[in-house]
PDB file of C-alpha atoms in Angstrom:
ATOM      1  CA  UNK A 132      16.952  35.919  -8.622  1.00 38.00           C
ATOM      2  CA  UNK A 133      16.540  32.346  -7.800  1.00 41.00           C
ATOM      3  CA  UNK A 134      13.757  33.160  -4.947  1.00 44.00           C
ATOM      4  CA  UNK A 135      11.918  35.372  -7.774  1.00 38.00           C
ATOM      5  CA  UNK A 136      11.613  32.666 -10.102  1.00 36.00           C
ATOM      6  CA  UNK A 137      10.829  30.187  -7.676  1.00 42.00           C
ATOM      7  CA  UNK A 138       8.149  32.393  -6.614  1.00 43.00           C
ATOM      8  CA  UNK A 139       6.866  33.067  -9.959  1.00 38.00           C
ATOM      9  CA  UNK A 140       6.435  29.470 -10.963  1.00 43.00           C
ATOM     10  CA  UNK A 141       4.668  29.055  -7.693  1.00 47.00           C
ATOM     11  CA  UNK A 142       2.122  32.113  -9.076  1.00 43.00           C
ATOM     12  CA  UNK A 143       1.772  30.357 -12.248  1.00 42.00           C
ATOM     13  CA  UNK A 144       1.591  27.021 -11.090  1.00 46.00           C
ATOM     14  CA  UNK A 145      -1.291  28.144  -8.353  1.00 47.00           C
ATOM     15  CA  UNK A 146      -3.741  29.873 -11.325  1.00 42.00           C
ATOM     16  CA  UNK A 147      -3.252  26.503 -13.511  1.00 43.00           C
ATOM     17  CA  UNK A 148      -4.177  23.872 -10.779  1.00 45.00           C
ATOM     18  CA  UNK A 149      -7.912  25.625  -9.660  1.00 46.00           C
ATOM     19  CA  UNK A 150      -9.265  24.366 -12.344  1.00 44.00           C
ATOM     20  CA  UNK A 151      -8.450  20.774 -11.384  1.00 66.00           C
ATOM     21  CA  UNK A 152     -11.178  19.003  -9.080  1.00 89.00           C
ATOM     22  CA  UNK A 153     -11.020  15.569  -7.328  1.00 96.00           C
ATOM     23  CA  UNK A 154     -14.258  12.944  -7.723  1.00 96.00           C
ATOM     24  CA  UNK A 155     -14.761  10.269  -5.277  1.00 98.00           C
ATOM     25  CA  UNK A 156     -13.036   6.930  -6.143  1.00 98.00           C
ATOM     26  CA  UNK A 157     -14.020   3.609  -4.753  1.00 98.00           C
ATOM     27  CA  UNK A 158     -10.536   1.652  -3.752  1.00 98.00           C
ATOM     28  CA  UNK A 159     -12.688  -1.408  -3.045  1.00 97.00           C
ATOM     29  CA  UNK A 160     -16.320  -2.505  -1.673  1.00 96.00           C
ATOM     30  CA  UNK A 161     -16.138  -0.765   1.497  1.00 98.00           C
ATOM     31  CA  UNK A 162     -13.835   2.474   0.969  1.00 98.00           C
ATOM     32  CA  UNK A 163     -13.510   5.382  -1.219  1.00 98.00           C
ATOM     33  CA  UNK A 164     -11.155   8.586  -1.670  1.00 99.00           C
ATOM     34  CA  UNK A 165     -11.201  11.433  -4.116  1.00 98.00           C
ATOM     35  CA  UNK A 166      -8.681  11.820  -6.437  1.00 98.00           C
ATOM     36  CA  UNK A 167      -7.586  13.770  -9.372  1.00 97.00           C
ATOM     37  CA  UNK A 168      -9.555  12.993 -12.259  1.00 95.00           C
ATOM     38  CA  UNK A 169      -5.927  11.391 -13.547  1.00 95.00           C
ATOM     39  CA  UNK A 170      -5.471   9.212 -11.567  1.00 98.00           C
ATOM     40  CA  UNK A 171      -4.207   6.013 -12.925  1.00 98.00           C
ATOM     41  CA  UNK A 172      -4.294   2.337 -11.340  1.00 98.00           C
ATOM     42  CA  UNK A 173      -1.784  -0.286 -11.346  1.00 96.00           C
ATOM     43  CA  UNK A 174      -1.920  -4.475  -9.681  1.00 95.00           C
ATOM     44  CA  UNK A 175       1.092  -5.571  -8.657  1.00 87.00           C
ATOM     45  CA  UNK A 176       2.282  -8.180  -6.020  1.00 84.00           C
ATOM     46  CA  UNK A 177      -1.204  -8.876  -5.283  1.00 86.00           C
ATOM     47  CA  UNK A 178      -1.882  -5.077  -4.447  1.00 94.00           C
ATOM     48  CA  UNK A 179      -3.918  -2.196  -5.951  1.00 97.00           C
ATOM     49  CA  UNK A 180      -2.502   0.989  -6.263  1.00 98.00           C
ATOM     50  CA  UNK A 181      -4.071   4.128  -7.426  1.00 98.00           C
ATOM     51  CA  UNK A 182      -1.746   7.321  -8.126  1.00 98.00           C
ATOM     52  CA  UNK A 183      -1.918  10.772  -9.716  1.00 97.00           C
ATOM     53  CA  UNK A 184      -0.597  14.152  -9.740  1.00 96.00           C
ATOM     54  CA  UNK A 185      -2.484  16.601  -8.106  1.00 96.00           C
ATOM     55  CA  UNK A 186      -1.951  20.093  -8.365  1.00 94.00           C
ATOM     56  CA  UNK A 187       0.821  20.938  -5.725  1.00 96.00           C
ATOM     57  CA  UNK A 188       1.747  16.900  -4.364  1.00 97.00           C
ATOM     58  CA  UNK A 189       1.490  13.939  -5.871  1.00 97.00           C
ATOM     59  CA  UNK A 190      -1.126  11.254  -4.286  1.00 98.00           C
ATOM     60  CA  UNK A 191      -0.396   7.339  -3.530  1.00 98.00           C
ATOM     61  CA  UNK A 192      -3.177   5.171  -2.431  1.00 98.00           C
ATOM     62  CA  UNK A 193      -2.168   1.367  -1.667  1.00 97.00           C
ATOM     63  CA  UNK A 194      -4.836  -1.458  -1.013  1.00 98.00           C
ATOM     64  CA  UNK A 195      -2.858  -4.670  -0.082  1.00 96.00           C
ATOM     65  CA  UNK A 196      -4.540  -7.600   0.886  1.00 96.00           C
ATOM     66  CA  UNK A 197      -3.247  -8.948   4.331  1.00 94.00           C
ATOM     67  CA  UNK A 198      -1.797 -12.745   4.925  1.00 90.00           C
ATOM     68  CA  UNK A 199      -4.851 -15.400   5.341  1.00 87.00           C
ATOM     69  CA  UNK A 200      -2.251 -16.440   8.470  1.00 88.00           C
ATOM     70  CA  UNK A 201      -2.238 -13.322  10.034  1.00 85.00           C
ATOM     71  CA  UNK A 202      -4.249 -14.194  13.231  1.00 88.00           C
ATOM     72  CA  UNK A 203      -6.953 -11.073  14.695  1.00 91.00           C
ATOM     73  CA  UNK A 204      -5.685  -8.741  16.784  1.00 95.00           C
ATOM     74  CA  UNK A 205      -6.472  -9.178  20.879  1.00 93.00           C
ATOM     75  CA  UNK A 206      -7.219  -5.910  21.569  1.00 94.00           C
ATOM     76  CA  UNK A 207      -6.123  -2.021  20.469  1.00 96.00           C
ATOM     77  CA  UNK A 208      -2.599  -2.424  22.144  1.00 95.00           C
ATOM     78  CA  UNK A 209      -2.153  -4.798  19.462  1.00 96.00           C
ATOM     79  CA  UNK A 210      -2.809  -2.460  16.711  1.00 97.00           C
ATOM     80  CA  UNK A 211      -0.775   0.172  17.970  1.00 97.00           C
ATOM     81  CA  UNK A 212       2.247  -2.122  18.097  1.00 96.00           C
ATOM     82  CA  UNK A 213       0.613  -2.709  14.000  1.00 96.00           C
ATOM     83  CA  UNK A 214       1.632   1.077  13.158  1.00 96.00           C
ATOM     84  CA  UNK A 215       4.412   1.736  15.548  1.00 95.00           C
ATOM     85  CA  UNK A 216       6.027  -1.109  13.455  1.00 94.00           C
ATOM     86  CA  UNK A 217       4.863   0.223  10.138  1.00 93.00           C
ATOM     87  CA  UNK A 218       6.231   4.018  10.816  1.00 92.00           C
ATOM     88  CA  UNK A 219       9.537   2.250  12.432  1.00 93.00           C
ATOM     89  CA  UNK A 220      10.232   0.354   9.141  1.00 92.00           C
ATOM     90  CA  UNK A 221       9.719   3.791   6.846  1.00 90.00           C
ATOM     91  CA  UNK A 222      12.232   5.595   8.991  1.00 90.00           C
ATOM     92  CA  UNK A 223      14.509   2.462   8.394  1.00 89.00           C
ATOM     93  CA  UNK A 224      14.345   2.061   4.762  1.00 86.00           C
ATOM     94  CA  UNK A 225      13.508   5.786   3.768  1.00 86.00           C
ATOM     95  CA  UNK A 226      16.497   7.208   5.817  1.00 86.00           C
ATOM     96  CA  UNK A 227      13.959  10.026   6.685  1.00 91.00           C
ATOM     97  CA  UNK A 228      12.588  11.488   9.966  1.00 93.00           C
ATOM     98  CA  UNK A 229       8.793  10.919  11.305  1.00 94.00           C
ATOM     99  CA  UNK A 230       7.280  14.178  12.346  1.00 94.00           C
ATOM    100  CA  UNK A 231       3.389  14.978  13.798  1.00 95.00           C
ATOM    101  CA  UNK A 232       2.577  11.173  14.496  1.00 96.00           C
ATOM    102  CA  UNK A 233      -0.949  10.738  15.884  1.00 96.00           C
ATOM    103  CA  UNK A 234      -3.840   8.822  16.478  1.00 97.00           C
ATOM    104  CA  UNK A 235      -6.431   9.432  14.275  1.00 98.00           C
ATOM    105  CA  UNK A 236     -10.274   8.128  13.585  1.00 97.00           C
ATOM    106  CA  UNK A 237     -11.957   8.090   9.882  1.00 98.00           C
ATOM    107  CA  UNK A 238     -15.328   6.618  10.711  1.00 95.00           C
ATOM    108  CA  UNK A 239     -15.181   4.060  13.197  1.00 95.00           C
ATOM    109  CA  UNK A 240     -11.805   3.171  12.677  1.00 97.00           C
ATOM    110  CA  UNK A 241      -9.031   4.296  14.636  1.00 98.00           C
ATOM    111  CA  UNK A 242      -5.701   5.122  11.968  1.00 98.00           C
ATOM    112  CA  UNK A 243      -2.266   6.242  12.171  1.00 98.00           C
ATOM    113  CA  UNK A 244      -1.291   9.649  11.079  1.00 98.00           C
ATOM    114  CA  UNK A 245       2.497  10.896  10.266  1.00 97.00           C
ATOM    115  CA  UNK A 246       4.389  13.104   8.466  1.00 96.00           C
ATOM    116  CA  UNK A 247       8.154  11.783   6.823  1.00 96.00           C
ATOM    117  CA  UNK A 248      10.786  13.969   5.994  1.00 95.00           C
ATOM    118  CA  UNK A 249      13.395  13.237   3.499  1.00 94.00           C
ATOM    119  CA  UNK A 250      17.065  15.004   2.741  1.00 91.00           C
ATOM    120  CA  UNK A 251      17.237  13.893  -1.080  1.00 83.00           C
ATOM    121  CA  UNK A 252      21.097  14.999  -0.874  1.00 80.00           C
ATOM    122  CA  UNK A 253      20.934  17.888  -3.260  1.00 83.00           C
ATOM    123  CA  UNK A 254      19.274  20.624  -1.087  1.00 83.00           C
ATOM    124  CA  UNK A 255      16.061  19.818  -1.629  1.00 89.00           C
ATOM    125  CA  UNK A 256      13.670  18.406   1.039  1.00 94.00           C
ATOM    126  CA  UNK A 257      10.374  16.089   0.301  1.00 95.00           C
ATOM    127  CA  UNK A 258       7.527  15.620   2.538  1.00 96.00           C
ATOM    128  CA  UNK A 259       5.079  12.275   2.680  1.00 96.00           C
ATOM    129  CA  UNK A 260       2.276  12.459   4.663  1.00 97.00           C
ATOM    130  CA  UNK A 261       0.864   9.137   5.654  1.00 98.00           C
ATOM    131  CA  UNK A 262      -2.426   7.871   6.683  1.00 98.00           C
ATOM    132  CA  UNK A 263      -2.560   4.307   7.268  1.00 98.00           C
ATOM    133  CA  UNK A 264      -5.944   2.417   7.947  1.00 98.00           C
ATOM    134  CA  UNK A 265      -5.920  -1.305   9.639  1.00 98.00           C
ATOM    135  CA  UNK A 266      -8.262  -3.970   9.318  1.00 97.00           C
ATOM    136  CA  UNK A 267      -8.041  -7.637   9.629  1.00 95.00           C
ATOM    137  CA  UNK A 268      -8.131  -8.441   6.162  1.00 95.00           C
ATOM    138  CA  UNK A 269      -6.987  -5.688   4.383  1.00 97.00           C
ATOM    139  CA  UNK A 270      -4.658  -2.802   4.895  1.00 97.00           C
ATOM    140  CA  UNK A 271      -4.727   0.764   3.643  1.00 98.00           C
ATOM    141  CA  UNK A 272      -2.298   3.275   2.886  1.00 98.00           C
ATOM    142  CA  UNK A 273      -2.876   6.672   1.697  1.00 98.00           C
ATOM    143  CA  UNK A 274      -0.145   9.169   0.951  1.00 98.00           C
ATOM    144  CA  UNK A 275       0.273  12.395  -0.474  1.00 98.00           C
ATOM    145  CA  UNK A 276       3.976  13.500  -1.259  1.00 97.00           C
ATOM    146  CA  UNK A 277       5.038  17.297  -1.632  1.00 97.00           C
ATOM    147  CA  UNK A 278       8.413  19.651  -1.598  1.00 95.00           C
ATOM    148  CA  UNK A 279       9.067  21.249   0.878  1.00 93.00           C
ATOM    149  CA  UNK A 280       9.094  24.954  -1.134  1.00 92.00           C
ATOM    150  CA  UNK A 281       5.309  24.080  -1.559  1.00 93.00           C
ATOM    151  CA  UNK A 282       4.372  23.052   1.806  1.00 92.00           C
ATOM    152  CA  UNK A 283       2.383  26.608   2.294  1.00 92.00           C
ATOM    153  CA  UNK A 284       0.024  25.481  -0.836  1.00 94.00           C
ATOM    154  CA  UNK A 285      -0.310  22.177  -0.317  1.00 95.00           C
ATOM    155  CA  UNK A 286      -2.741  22.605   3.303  1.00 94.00           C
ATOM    156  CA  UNK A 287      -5.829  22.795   1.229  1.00 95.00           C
ATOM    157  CA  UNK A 288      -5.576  20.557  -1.566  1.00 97.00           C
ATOM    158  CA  UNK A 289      -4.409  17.284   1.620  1.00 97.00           C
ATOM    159  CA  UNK A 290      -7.009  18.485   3.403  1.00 96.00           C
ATOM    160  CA  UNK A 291      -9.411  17.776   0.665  1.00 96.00           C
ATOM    161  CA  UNK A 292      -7.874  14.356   0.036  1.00 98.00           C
ATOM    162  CA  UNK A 293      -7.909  13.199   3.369  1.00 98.00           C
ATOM    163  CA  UNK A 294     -10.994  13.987   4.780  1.00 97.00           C
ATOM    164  CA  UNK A 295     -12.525  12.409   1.640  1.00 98.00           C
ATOM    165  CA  UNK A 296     -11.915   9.081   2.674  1.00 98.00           C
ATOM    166  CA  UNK A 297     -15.219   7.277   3.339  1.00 98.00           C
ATOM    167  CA  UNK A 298     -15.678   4.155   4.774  1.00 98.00           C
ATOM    168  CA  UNK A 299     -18.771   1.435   4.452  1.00 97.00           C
ATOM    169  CA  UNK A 300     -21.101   1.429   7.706  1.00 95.00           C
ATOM    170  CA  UNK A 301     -20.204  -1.746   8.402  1.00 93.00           C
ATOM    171  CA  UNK A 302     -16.502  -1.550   8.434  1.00 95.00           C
ATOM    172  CA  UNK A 303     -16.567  -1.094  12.376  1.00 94.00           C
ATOM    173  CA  UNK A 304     -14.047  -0.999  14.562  1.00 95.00           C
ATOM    174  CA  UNK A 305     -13.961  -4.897  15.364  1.00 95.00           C
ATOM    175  CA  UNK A 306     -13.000  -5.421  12.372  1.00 96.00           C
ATOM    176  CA  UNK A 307      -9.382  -4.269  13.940  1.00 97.00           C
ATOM    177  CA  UNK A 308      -8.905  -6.042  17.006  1.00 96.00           C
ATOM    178  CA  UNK A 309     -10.867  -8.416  18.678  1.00 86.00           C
ATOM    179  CA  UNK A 310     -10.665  -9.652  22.424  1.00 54.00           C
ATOM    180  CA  UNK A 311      -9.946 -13.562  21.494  1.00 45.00           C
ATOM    181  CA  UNK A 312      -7.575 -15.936  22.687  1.00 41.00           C
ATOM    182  CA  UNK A 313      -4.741 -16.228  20.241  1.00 43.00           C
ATOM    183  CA  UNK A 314      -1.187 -18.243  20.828  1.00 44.00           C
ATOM    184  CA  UNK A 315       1.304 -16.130  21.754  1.00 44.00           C
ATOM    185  CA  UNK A 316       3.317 -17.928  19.342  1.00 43.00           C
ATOM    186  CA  UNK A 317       1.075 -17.037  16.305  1.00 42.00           C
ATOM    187  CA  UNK A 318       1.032 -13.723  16.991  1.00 45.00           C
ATOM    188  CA  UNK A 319       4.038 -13.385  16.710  1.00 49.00           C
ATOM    189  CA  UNK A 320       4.631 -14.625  13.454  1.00 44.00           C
ATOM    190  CA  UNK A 321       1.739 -12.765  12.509  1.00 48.00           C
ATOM    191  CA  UNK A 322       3.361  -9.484  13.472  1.00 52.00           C
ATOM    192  CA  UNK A 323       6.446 -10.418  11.257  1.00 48.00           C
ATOM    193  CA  UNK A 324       3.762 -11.277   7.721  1.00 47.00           C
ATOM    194  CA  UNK A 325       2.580  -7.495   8.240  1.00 55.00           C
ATOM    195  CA  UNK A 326       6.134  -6.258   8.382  1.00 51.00           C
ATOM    196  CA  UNK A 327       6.372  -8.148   5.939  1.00 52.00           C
ATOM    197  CA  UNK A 328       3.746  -6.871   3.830  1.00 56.00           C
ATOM    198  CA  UNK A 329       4.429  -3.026   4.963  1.00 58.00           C
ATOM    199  CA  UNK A 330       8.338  -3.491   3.217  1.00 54.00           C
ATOM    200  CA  UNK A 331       6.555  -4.227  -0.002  1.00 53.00           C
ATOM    201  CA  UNK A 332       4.331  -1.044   0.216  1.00 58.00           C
ATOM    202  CA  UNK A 333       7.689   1.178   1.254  1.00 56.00           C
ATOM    203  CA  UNK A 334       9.570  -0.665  -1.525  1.00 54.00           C
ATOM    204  CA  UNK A 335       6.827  -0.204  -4.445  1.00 53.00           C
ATOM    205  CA  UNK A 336       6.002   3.290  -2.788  1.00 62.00           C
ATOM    206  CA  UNK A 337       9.646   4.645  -2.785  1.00 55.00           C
ATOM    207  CA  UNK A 338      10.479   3.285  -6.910  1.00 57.00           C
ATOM    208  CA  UNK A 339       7.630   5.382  -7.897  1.00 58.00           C
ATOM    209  CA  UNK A 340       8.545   8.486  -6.119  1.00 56.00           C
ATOM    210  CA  UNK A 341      11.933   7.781  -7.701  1.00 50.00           C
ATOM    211  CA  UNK A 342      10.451   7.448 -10.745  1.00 54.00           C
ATOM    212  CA  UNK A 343       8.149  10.227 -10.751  1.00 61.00           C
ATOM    213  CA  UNK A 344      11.385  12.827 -10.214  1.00 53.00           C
ATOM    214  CA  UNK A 345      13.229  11.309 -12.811  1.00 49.00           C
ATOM    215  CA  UNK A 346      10.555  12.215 -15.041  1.00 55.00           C
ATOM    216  CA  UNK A 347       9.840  15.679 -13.380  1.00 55.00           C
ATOM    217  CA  UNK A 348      13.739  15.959 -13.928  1.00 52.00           C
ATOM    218  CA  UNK A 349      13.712  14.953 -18.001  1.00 51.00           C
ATOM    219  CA  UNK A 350      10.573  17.711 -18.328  1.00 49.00           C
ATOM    220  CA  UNK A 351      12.552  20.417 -16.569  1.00 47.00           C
ATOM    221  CA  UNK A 352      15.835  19.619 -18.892  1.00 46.00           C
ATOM    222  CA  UNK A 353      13.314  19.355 -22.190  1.00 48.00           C
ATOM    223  CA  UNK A 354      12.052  23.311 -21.047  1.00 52.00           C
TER     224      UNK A 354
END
């Protein structure tokens, strides 16, 4: 009886969200993403983050500004030591497991691709998939959460979100890494500032998903 209902929300659920379309949203001067027409924005701790329910997952973009200190990057070893670090530090504060990591391009810029699994303790398994863009001065995060009884209807509606992102023509891939000399000494207390910087996003990104089920929790108990 359980599976039946479960399946029947899913039927009900599925005619109610075609009607909803995404529109292109600039995040800043050189990138944009489309989102539900919901979305909402919020500045905190010197980032921009732009959120909304879409119609099977629920969608997290973060722009945070990177550290003035934080020197360039020498070369593209560099910035894969950038996202190894970033998708080692989810795993350590989510608790969760990384799944389909890869290298990925949007435009010119190469990006890191993932997939995190989370055990919420009561039977019930969540899904974030990442896509995390690099540059010198800024650093992007886009992320679209979903349950694991959805995962079958969820394929389109990423798909959509993530090959929307669009980037300026001249945000080129140089504006990643750089062969330069830098201090092997500053690097590496550059390398700490974007940890740094990445347990902020995982902190801010985790309290919303928190809150987001607490409220998905209150609607189901007001039904």
């Amino acid at each position: 009886m359980k599976k039946i209902l479960i399946i029947l929300s899913l039927i009900l659920f599925t005619s109610f969200s075609y009607s909803q379309t995404f529109k292109q949203v600039k995040i800043d001067s050189l990138v944009s993403v489309a989102l539900p027409p919901t979305y909402i924005t919020k500045d905190t701790l010197n980032q921009r983050i732009f959120s909304a329910n879409a119609s099977f997952g629920y969608i997290v973009v973060i722009r945070e500004p990177n550290s003035k200190t934080i020197a360039p990057l020498k070369k593209e070893k560099d910035l894969n030591n950038v996202f190894k670090d970033y998708a080692n530090g989810i795993v350590k504060l989510s608790g969760g497991t990384v799944q389909n990591k890869r290298d990925t391009t949007v435009g010119t810029l190469k990006g890191l691709r993932f997939d995190l699994r989370t055990d919420n303790g009561d039977g019930s398994v969540q899904y974030r998939r990442f896509l995390l863009l690099y540059t010198h001065d800024v650093t992007y995060t886009f992320e679209y959460y979903y349950d694991e009884m959805r995962a079958a209807l969820t394929k389109d509606e990423a798909k959509t979100y993530f090959s929307s992102i669009k980037l300026a023509p001249d945000l080129q891939r140089n504006d990643q890494y750089q062969i330069a000399s830098v201090s092997p000494d500053f690097f590496g207390v550059s390398q700490i500032m974007i940890y740094a910087g990445i347990t902020i996003i995982i902190v801010v990104s985790i309290s919303m998903v928190v809150k987001r089920k607490k409220r998905n929790d209150d609607e189901h108990i007001a039904d």
